Every structure is written in structure tokens, then in C-alpha cells.
Coordinates of C-alpha atoms and ligand atoms in Angstrom, one line a residue:
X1 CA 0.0 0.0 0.0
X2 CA 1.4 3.5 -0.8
X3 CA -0.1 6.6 0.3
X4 CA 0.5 9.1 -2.2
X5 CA -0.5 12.6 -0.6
X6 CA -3.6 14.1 1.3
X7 CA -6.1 14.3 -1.6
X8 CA -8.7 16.1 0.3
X9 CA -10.6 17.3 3.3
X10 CA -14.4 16.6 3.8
X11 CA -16.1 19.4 5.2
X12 CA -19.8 18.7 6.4
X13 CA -21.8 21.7 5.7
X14 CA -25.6 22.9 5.8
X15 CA -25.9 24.6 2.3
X16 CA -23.2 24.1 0.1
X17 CA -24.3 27.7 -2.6
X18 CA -23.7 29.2 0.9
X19 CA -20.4 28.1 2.2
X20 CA -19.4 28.2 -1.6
X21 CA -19.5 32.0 -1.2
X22 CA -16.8 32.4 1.2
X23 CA -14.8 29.7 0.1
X24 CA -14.7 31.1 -3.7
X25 CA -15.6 34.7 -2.8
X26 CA -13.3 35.5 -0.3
X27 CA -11.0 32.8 -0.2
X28 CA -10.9 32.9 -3.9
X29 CA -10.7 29.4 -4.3
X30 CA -12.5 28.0 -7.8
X31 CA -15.4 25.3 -7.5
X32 CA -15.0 22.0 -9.7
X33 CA -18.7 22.4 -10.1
X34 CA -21.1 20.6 -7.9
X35 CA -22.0 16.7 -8.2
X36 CA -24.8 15.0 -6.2
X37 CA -23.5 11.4 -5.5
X38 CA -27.2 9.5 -4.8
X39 CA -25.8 6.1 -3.1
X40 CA -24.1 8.5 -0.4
X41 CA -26.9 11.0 -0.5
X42 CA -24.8 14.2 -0.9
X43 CA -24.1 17.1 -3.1
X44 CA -20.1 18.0 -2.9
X45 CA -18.0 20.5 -4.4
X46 CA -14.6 20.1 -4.5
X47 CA -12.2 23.3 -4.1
X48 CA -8.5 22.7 -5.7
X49 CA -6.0 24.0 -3.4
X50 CA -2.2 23.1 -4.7
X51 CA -1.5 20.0 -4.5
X52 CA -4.9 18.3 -2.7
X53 CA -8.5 19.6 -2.4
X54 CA -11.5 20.9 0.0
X55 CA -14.7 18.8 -0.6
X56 CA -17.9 20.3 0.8
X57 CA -20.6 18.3 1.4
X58 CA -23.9 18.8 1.9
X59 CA -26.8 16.1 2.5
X60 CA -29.4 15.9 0.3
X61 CA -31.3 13.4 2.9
X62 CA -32.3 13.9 6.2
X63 CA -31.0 9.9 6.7
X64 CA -28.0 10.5 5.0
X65 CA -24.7 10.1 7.1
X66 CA -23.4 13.9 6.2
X67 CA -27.0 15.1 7.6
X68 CA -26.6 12.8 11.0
X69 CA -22.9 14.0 11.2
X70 CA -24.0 16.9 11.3
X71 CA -26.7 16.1 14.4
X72 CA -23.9 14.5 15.8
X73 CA -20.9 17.3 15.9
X74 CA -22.5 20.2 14.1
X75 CA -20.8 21.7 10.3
X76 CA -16.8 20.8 10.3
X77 CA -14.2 18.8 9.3
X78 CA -16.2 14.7 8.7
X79 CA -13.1 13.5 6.7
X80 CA -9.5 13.3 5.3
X81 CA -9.0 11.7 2.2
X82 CA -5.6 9.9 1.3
X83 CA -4.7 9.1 -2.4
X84 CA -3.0 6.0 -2.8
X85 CA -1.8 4.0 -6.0
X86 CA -3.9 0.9 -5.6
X87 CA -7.2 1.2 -3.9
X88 CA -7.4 -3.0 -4.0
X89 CA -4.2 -3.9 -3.0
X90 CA -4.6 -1.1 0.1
X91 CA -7.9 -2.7 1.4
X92 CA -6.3 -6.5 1.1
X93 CA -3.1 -4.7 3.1
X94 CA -5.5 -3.1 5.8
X95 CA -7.5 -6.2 5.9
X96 CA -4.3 -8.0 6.6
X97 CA -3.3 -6.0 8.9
X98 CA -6.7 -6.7 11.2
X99 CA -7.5 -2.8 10.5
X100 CA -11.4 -2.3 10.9
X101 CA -13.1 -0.9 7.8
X102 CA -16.4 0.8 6.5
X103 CA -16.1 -0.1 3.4
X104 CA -14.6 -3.9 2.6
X105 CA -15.2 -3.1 -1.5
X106 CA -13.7 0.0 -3.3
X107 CA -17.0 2.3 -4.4
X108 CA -17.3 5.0 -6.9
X109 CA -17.6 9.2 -5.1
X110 CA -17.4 11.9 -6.8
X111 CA -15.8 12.7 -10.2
X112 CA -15.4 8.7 -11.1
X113 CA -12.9 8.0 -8.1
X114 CA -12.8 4.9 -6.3
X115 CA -13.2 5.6 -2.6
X116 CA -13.1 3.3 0.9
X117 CA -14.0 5.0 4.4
X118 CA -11.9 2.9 7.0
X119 CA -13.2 2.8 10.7
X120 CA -13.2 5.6 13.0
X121 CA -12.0 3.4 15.3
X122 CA -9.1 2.3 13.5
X123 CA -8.0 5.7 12.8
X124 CA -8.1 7.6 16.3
X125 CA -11.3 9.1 15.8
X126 CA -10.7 10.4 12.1
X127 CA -13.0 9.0 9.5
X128 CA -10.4 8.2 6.7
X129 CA -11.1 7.6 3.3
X130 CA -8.8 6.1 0.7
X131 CA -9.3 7.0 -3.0
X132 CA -7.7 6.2 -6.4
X133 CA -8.3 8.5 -9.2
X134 CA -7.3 7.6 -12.7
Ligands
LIG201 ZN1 -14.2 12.6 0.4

């Protein structure tokens, strides 16, 4: 398994056209455009920032896990994404290694990428995700 770089950081908000503003207007950060992704039940932009990216995320359920994070801990950071080269060979490695994981299949997120969400309690309380992007 080789971990590539941070690809990006999930932040949970309420209404994405609204936290766009600051994050384009006065950040002056440019939007990839927004994507809903139904089988997580969000709508996400992602903001390029050098070398990795800010993904907002906004529910479009009131069931959906970004809405009951939200419940949870309020708007803020839900998770860090790692690229690495392989996303099945890095889920046979964790799996190997006894490390607990959401997801025990790769599955496709936004923009085509192949994503996994290891276990909070694997991870010292951060939801990590893995992705591989072509
Ligand atoms: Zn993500």
C-alpha cells in the first residue's frame, strides 16, 4: 500500500451555494462544479488548493450520514481523504493487517474516483477515506 498525498478534506456543511460563497468569494478558491453522488446522498463540491482539495458536502437526505454528522458534531471537518496507487491492493493490506473498515469493497464518489472509508475506530477518531483516481 502506498499513500500518495492528502487528496482532500471533507467538510460537512448545511448549504453548500452558501459556504461556496466564502470559500470562492473570499477565499478565492475555484469550485470544480457541484456533483450530487445519490448512493451517499450528498451534493459535494470540491475546491483545488495546490497539491490536494477541500470537498464540501452537503446532504441531500435527512438519513444520509453527512446530515446525522451533522446532528452529531455540528458543520466541520467529517473527513481526510488519502490518495494511494492501488485502492485493491490497500484494502487486502489493511484487511491483513486486522484494521477495521467501513467499506470492505472499493466504491465509486465523486468525479469517477474509487473511494473506501476505514473505521473511525481504526483511525483515532478520524473518518479516513482512501481514493484512487485515474
Ligand atoms: Zn471525500
Amino acid at each position: 500500500m502506498q499513500v500518495l498525498k492528502v487528496d482532500h478534506v471533507g467538510i460537512a456543511v448545511k448549504n453548500l451555494e452558501e459556504s461556496l460563497k466564502f470559500y470562492t468569494e473570499v477565499l478565492g478558491l475555484k469550485s470544480t462544479g457541484v456533483e450530487v453522488v445519490e448512493e451517499q446522498k450528498v451534493k459535494v463540491a470540491f475546491l483545488p488548493c495546490g497539491d490536494s482539495e477541500l470537498e464540501l458536502l452537503e446532504s441531500t437526505s435527512p438519513d444520509g450520514p453527512i446530515a446525522k454528522f451533522i446532528e452529531k458534531n455540528g458543520e466541520g471537518i467529517q473527513h481526510v481523504a488519502l490518495r494511494v496507487d492501488n485502492i485493491e491492493g490497500a484494502l487486502e493490506y489493511l484487511k491483513e493487517q486486522g484494521v477495521r473498515l467501513i467499506d470492505q469493497k472499493p466504491r465509486y464518489g465523486a468525479g469517477g474516483a474509487k473511494i473506501a472509508f476505514l473505521h473511525p475506530k481504526a483511525t483515532n477518531g478520524v473518518l479516513l477515506e482512501i481514493s484512487e483516481r485515474e
